[in-house]
Coordinates of C-alpha atoms in Angstrom, one line a residue:
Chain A
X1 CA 0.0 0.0 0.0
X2 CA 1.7 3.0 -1.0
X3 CA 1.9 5.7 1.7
X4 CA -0.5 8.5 1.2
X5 CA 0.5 12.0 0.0
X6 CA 2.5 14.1 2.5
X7 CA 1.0 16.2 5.3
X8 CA -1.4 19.4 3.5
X9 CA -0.9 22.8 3.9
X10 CA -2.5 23.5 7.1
X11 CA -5.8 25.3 5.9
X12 CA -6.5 23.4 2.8
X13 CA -8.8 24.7 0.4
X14 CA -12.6 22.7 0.9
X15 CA -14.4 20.2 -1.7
X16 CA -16.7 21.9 -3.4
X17 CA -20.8 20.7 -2.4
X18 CA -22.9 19.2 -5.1
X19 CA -26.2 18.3 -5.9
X20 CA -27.3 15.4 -4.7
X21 CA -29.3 15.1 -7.8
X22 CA -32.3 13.0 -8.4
X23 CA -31.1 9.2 -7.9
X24 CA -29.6 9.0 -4.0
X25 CA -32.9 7.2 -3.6
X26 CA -31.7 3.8 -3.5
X27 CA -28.8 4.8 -1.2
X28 CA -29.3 6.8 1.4
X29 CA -32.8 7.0 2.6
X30 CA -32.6 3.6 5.3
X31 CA -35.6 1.9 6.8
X32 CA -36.4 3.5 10.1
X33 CA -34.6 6.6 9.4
X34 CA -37.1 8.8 10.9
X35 CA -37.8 6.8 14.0
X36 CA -35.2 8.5 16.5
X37 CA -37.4 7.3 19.2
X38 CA -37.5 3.8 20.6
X39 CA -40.9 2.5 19.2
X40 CA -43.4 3.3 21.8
X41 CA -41.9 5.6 23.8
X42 CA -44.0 7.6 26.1
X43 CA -42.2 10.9 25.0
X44 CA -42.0 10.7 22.0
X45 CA -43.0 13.4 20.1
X46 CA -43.8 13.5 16.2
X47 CA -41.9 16.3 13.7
X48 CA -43.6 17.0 10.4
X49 CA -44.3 18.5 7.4
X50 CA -43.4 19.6 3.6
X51 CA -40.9 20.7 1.8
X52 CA -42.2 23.8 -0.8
X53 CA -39.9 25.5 -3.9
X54 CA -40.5 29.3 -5.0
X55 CA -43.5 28.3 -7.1
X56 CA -45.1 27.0 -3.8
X57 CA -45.1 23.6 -5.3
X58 CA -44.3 20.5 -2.9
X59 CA -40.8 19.4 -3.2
X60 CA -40.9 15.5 -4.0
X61 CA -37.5 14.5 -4.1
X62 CA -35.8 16.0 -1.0
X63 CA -33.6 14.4 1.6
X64 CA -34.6 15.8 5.2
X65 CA -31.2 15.2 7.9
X66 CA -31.8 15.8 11.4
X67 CA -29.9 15.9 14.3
X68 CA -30.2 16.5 18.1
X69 CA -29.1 16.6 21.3
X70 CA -30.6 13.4 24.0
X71 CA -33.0 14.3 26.5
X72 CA -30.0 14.3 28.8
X73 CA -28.4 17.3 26.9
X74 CA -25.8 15.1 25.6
X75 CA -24.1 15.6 22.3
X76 CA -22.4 12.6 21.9
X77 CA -25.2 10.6 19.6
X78 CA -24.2 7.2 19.1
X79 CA -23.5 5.0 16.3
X80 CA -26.5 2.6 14.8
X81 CA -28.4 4.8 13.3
X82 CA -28.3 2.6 9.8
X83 CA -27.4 -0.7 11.9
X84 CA -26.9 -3.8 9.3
X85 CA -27.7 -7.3 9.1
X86 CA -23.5 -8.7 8.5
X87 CA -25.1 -12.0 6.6
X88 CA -27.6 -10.3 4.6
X89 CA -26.6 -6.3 4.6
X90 CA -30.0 -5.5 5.1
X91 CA -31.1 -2.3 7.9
X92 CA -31.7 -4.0 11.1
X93 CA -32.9 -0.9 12.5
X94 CA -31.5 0.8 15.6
X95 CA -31.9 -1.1 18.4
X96 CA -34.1 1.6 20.7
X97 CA -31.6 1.3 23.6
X98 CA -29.1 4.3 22.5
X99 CA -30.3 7.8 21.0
X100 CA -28.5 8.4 18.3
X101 CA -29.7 12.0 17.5
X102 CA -29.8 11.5 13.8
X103 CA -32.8 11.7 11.4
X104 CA -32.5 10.8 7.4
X105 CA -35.8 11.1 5.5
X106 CA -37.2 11.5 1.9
X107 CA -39.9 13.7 1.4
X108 CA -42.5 11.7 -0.6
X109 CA -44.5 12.1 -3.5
X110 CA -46.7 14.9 -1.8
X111 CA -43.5 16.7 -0.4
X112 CA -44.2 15.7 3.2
X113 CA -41.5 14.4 5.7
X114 CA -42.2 13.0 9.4
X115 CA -40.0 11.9 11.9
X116 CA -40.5 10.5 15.5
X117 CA -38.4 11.7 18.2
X118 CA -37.9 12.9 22.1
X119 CA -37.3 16.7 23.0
X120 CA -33.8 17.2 22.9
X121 CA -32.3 18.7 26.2
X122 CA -30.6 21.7 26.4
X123 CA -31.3 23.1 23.1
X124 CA -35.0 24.5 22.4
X125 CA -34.3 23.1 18.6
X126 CA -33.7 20.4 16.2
X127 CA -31.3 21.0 13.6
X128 CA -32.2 20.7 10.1
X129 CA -30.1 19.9 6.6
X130 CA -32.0 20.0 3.1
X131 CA -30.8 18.3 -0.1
X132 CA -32.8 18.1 -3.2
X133 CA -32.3 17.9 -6.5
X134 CA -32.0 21.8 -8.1
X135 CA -30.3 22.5 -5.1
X136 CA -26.6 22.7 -6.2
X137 CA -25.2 23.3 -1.6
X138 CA -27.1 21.9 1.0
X139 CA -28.7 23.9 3.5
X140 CA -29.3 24.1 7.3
X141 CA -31.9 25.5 9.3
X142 CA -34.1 24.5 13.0
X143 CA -36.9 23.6 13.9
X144 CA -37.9 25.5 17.0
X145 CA -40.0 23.8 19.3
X146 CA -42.7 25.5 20.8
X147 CA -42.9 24.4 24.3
X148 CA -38.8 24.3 24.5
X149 CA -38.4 27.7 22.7
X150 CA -41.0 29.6 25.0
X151 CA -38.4 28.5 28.2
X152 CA -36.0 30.4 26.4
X153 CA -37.7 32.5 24.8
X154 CA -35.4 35.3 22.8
X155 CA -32.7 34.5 25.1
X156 CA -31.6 32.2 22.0
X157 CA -29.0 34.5 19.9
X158 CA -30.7 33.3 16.9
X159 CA -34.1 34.2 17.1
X160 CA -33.2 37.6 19.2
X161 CA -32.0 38.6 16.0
X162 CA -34.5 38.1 13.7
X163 CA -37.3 40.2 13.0
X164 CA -41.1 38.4 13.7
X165 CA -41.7 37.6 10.3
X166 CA -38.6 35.9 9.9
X167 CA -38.3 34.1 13.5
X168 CA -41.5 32.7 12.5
X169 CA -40.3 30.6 9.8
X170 CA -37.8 28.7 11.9
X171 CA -40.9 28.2 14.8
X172 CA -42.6 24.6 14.7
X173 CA -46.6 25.3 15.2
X174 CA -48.4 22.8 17.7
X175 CA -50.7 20.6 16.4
X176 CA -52.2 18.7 18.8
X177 CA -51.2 16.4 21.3
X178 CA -47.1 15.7 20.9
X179 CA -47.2 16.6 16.7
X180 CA -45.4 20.0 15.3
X181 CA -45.4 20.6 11.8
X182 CA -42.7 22.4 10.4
X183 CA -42.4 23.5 6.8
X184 CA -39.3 24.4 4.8
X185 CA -39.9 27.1 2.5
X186 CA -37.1 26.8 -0.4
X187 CA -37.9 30.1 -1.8
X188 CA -40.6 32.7 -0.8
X189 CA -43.6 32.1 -3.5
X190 CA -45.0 35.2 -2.9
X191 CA -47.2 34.3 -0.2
X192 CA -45.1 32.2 2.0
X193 CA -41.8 34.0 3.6
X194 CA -38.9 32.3 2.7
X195 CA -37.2 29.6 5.8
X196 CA -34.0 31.4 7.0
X197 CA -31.2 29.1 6.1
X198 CA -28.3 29.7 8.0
X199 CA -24.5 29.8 7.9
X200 CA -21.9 28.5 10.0
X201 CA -18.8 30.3 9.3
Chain B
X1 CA -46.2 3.2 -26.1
X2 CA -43.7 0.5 -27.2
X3 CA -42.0 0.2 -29.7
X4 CA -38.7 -1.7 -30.7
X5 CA -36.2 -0.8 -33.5
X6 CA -34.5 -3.3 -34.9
X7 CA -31.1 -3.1 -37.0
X8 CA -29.6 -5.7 -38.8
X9 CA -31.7 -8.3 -37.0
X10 CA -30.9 -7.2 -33.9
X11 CA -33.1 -5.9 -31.5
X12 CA -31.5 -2.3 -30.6
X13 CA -34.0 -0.2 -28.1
X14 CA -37.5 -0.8 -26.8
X15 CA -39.5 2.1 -25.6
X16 CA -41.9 2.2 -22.9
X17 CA -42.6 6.0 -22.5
X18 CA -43.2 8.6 -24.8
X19 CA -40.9 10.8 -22.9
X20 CA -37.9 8.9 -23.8
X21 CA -38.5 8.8 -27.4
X22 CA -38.1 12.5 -27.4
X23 CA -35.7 12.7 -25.2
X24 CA -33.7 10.1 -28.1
X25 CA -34.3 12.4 -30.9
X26 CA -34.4 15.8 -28.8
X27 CA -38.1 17.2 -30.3
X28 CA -38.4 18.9 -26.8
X29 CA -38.6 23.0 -28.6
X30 CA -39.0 24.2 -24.9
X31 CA -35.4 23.5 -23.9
X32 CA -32.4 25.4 -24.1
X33 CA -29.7 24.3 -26.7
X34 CA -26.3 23.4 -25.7
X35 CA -24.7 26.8 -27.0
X36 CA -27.6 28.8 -25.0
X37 CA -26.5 26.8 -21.6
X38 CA -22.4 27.5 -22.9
X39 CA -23.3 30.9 -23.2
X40 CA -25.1 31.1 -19.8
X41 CA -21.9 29.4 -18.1
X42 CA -19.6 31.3 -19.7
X43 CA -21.4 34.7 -18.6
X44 CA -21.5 33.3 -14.6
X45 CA -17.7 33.0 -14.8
X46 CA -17.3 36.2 -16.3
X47 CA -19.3 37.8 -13.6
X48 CA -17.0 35.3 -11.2
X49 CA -14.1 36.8 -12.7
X50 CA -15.2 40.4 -12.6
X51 CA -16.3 39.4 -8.7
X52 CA -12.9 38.4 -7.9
X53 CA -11.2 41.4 -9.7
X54 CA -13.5 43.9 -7.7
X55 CA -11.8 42.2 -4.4
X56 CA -14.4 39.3 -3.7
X57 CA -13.2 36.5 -1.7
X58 CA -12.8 32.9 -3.7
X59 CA -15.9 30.7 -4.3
X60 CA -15.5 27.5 -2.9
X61 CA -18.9 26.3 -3.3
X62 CA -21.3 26.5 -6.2
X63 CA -23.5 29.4 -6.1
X64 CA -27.5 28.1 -5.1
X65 CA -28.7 30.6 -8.0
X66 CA -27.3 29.1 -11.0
X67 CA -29.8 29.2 -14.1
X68 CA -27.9 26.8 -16.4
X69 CA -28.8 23.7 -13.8
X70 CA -32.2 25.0 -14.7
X71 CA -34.0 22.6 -11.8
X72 CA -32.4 25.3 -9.1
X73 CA -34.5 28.3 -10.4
X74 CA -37.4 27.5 -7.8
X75 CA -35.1 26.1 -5.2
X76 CA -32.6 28.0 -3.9
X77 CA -33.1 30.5 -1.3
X78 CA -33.4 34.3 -2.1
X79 CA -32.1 35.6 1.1
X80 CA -29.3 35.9 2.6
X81 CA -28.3 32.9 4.9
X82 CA -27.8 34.0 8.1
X83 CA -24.6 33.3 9.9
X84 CA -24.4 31.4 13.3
X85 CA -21.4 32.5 15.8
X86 CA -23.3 30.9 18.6
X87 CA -20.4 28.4 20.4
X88 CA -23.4 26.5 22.0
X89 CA -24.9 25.8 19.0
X90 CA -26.1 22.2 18.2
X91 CA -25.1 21.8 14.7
X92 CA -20.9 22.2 15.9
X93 CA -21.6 18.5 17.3
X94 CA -22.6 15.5 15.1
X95 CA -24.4 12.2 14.9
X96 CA -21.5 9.6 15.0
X97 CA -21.4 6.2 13.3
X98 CA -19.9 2.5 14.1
X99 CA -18.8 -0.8 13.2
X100 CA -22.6 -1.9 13.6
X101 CA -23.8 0.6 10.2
X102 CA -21.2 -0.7 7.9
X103 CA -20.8 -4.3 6.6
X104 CA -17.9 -6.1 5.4
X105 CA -18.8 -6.0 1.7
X106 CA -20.4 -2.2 1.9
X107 CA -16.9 -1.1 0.3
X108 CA -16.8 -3.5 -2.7
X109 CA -19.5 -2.4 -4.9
X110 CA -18.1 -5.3 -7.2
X111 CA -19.3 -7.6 -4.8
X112 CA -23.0 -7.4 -4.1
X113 CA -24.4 -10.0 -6.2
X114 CA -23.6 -13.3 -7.3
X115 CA -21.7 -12.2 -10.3
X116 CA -19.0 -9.7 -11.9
X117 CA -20.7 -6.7 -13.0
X118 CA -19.6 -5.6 -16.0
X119 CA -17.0 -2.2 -16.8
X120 CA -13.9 -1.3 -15.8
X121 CA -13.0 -2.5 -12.6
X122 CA -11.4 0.6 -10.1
X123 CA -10.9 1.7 -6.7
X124 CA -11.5 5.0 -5.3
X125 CA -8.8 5.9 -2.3
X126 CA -8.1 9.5 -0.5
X127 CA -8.5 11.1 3.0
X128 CA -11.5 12.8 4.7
X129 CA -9.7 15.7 6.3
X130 CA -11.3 18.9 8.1
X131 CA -10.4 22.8 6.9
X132 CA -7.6 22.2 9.2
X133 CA -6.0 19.2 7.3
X134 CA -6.9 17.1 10.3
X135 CA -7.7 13.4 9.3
X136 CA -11.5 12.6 9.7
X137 CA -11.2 9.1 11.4
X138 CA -14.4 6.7 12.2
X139 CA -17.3 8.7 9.7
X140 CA -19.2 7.3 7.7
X141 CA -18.9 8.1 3.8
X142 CA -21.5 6.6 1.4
X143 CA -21.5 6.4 -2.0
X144 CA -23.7 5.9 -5.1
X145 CA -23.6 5.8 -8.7
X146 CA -24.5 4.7 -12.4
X147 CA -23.3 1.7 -14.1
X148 CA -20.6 1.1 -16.5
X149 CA -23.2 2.2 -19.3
X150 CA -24.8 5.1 -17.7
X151 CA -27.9 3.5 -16.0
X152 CA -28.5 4.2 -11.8
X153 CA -30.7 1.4 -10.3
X154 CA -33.2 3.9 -9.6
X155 CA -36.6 3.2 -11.3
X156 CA -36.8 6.9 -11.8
X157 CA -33.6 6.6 -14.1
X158 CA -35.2 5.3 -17.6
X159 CA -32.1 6.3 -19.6
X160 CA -32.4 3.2 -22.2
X161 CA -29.0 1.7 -21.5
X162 CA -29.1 -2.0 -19.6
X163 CA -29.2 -2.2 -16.2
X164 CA -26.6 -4.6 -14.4
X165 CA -27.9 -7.5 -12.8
X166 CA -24.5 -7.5 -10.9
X167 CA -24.2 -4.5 -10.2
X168 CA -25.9 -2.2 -7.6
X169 CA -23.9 1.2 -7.3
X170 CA -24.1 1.4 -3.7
X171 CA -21.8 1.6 -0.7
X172 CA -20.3 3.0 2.0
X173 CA -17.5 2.4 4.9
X174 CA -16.1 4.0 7.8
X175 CA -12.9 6.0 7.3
X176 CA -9.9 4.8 9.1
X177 CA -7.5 7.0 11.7
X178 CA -5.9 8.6 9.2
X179 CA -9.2 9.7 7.4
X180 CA -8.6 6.9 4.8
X181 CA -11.5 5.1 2.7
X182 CA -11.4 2.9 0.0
X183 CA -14.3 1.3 -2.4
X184 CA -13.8 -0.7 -4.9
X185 CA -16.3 -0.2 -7.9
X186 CA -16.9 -0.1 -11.5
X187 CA -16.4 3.4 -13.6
X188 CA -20.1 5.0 -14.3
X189 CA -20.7 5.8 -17.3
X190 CA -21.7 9.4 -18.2
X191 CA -25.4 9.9 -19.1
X192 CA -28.1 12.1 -21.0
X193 CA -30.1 14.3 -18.4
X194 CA -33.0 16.6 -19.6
X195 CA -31.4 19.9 -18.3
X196 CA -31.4 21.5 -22.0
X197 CA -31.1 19.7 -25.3
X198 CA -28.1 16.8 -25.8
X199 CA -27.4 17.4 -22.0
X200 CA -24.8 14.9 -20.7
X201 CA -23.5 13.9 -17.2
X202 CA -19.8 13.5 -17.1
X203 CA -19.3 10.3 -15.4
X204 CA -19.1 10.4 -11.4
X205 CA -19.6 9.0 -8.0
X206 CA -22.0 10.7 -5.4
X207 CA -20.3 11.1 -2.3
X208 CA -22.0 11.6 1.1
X209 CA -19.7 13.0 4.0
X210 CA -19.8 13.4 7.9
X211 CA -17.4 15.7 10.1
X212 CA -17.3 15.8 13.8
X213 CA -19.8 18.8 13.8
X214 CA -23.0 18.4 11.8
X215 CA -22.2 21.9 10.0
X216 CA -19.6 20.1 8.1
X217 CA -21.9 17.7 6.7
X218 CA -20.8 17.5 2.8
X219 CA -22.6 15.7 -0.3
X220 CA -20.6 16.2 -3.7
X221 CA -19.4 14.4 -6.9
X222 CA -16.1 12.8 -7.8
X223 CA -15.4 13.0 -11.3
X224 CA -12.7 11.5 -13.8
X225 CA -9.7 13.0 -15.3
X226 CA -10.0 14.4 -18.6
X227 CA -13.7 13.9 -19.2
X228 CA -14.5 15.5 -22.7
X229 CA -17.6 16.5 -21.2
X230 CA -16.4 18.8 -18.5
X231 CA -17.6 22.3 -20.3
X232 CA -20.7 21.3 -21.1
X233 CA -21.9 20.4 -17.6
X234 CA -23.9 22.6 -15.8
X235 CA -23.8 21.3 -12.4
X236 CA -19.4 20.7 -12.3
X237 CA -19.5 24.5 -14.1
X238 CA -21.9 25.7 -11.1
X239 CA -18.3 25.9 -9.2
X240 CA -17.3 28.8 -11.0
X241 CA -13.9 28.7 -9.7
X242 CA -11.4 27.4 -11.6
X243 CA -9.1 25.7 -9.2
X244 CA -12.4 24.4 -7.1
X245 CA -13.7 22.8 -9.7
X246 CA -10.2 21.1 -9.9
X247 CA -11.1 19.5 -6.4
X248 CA -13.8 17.5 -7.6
X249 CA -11.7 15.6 -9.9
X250 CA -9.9 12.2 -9.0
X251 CA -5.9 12.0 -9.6
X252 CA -5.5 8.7 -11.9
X253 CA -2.2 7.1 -9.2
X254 CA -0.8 4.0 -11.2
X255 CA 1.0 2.8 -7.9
X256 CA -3.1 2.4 -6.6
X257 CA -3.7 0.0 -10.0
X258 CA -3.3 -3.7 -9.3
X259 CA -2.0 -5.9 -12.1
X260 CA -4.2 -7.6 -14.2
X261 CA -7.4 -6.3 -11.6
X262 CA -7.9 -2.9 -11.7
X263 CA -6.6 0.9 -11.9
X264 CA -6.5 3.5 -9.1
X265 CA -8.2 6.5 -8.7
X266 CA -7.0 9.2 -5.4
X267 CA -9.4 11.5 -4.2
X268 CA -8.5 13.4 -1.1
X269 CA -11.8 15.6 0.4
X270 CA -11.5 18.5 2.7
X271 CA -14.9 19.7 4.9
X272 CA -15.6 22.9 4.6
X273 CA -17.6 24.4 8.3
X274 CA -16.6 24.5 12.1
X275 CA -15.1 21.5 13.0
X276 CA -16.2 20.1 16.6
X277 CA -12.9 20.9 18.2
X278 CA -13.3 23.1 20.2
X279 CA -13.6 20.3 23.0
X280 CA -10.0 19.5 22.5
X281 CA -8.5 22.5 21.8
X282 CA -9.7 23.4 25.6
X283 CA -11.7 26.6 23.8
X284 CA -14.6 25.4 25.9
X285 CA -13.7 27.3 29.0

C-alpha cells in the first residue's frame, strides 16, 4: 500500500458541495430513518411537514437530515443509526436502547416528511439539513419547538435577531397532542416568507 | 407506447414512455440548446471573474442561483443565509457512526451480487480531512452511482441503457484514523439528463460525507480525469472557480492500480464548516 500523500498545507482549500441530484434514492434513505425514538416511547414526540420551492409547489425529491441533542443534553449521539444485518446487509434498525440523534428522511410524492423523536435537552431546537435535486449546496436550518423555545424565549442568539416575520419561519406550530409541523420554504412564493437558512462560518 | 427498432436483426431499443423517445431524438422545442446553456456558463464566470477582480473573496462552493442547472430556479433561497457565531450551538456537534452501520462488503460495490458486473473494474482511495487538514477518522462516507453504461438502479432513471444484474452502485464504509476510505467499484458511465437539449452527465460517483460537527456535513461528486464532457456540464460549471472545480476531480495514481485487476483513482476531500474541536482544543472554558 503506498503511503498517502505528505502532510497538507495547514488550511486546505474545501471540496466543493454538489447536488445530490435526483437518484440518492436507492442509497441513502434507510428503513427507520425517521424513527429516533425507541418504538413506543412515552415521549415521544412527532416532527412533520413539507418541503415547498418558490413556485409553492411540494418538493418531491428532497432528503430531510436531522440531528439532536438526547433528553439528557448530551451531544455525543451514538452509532447505529443505519445498523446492518453482516449476513444479509440489510437495515436492522436501531436497536431503541441508545439515542443516536440522527434523522434521514425523503420527502414523498406529496412533499411531506415526518419523523418521531424525544425533546432534545438543552437546546430548544432540532437541527435541520435539506438536499434536493435543483439544489446545487445543501442547506441548514431549525426547527424550533414550541414548548422548549417559549423556556428560552429570545434569550436564543438566533431568534433575538430576527425580526417576527422571519423568526417565524424557523418556529414549529403545535398541532395537537405531541405533533409540530414544520415546513421548509425553499424560496418565498410570494405568499409564503422564505425559511431562513443559516450559515456556520 | 412500445415500440422496438431493430437493426440488422438485432433488436437495438424498446420504448416504454413517450418521454424517452423525445428525449432520443431531442423534439423537446422548450429546452435550451447546448450553446444557450455554454453561453449562460460562460457569462457566470465572467461575472465570477469580474467578482474576484472587484476584491471578492474565492468561491469554494457553487453558487444556489445558477440558471444553467435550470431545476435550481425555484429552489434556492433568495435571502441571505444568516450566519451562526453561537459556540453552544447544536449543529458544531454531530451524529456519529460504528462498526454496527457498515458491513464487510459495503466497500466492494463489485461484490454485491452473485456475479461480476460488467466495466472497468477501479478503486477510489483519499483522505477525509477537516479545513484544518486534520484526518476525519471513524465517519461514515457513502456512495452511489450509475453503471458502467450510464444506468442508476433507480426506477426513476429510464435512460435506455441496460441495467446490471451485478451491479448495484451502492456503498459506503467508515474511514480509518488517518481519514482513509477505499471502495472498490466499476467506472459510471456518463449519461443524458433533460437539463437543455443533448445534455450529458460526465461520469461520477455521489459522495455523502460526515465531520465531527453536523455543520460540516458534505454531499458532492467525484469526477474523472480528462472527461470531454467537462464544459458542457452545468452542475461541475456551477463551481465557477477554476481551481475548485479542480477539487472535484480524482488524480488517476498508477501505484493504486493492481495488475491484471484494476486501476487506481485518489481523491482526497476537505470539509468545509466548524469543525467540533473546540472540545480539545480546551476553547470550551
Amino acid at each position: 500500500m503506498p503511503e498517502f500523500a505528505p502532510k497538507l498545507a495547514s488550511k486546505p482549500a474545501p471540496t466543493p458541495a454538489q447536488t445530490i441530484g435526483p437518484f440518492y434514492g436507492y442509497a441513502l434513505p434507510f428503513t427507520g430513518g425517521g424513527d429516533i425514538a425507541p418504538t413506543g416511547h412515552p415521549d415521544a414526540i412527532t416532527l412533520h411537514g413539507y418541503v415547498y420551492d418558490g413556485a409553492g409547489a411540494p418538493v418531491p425529491d428532497a432528503l430531510l437530515e436531522f440531528w439532536q441533542p438526547a433528553p439528557d443534553g448530551s451531544r455525543t449521539g451514538a452509532p447505529g443509526s443505519l445498523r446492518r444485518d453482516p449476513v444479509t446487509g440489510a437495515v436492522l434498525g436501531r436497536h431503541g436502547v441508545d439515542f443516536t440523534g440522527f434523522a434521514r428522511v425523503p420527502t414523498d410524492a406529496d412533499g411531506h416528511y415526518t419523523i418521531r423523536t424525544l425533546p432534545p435537552g438543552n437546546a430548544s431546537y432540532i437541527a435541520v439539513c435539506i438536499f434536493a435535486r435543483g439544489l446545487l449546496h445543501h442547506l441548514f436550518t431549525r426547527a424550533y419547538l414550541p414548548e422548549l423555545t417559549e423556556l428560552t424565549g429570545v434569550d436564543d442568539p438566533l431568534l433575538a435577531s430576527l425580526e417576527p416575520r422571519r423568526r417565524a419561519t424557523l418556529m414549529a406550530t403545535a398541532e395537537g397532542e405531541r405533533v409540530h409541523h414544520f415546513d421548509v420554504r425553499l424560496q418565498d412564493d410570494g405568499v409564503h416568507e422564505e425559511t431562513v437558512f443559516l450559515d456556520f462560518p | 407506447m412500445v415500440f422496438t427498432s431493430s437493426v440488422n436483426g438485432r433488436v437495438l431499443i424498446k420504448i416504454k414512455a413517450e418521454g424517452r423517445q423525445q428525449r432520443m431524438t431531442g423534439l423537446d422545442q422548450s429546452q435550451s440548446s447546448q450553446s444557450q446553456i455554454n453561453a449562460e456558463i460562460a457569462a457566470a464566470q465572467e461575472a465570477y471573474a469580474k467578482e474576484l477582480a472587484d476584491g471578492a473573496s474565492v468561491r469554494h462552493h457553487p453558487a444556489r442561483d445558477y440558471p444553467p442547472y435550470r431545476s435550481s430556479v425555484l429552489r434556492h433561497p433568495k435571502k441571505p443565509l444568516v450566519a451562526v457565531g453561537d459556540p453552544e450551538a447544536v449543529e458544531l456537534s454531530g451524529p456519529v457512526f460504528g462498526v454496527t452501520d457498515v458491513t464487510e462488503l459495503d466497500a466492494d460495490l463489485t461484490r454485491q451480487h452473485t456475479g461480476e458486473p460488467l466495466g472497468e473494474r477501479i478503486t477510489v482511495t483519499g483522505r477525509l480531512l477537516d479545513r484544518n487538514g486534520k484526518p476525519v477518522g471513524g465517519q461514515l462516507v457513502e456512495i452511489w452511482q450509475a453503471n458502467a453504461s450510464g444506468r442508476y438502479a433507480h426506477q426513476r432513471d429510464q435512460h435506455p441503457a441496460p441495467l446490471d444484474p451485478n451491479f448495484t452502485g451502492v456503498g459506503r464504509c467508515l474511514t480509518g484514523d488517518d481519514g482513509s476510505y477505499t471502495f472498490t467499484t466499476i467506472k459510471p458511465g456518463p449519461y443524458p439528463w433533460r437539463n437543455h437539449t443533448n445534455a450529458w452527465r460526465p461520469a461520477h460517483i455521489h459522495f455523502s460525507l460526515f465531520g465531527t460537527a453536523f455543520a460540516q456535513r458534505l454531499v458532492t461528486q467525484m469526477y474523472f480525469p480528462g472527461d470531454p464532457l467537462f464544459p458542457y456540464d452545468p452542475i461541475l460549471q456551477s463551481v465557477t472557480d477554476e481551481s475548485a472545480r479542480g477539487r472535484l476531480v480524482a488524480t488517476y495514481d498508477h501505484d493504486l492500480s493492481r495488475p491484471e485487476w484494476s486501476l487506481g483513482y485518489r481523491w482526497d476531500i476537505v470539509l468545509d464548516g466548524p469543525a467540533a474541536t473546540w472540545i480539545e482544543e480546551g476553547r470550551d472554558a
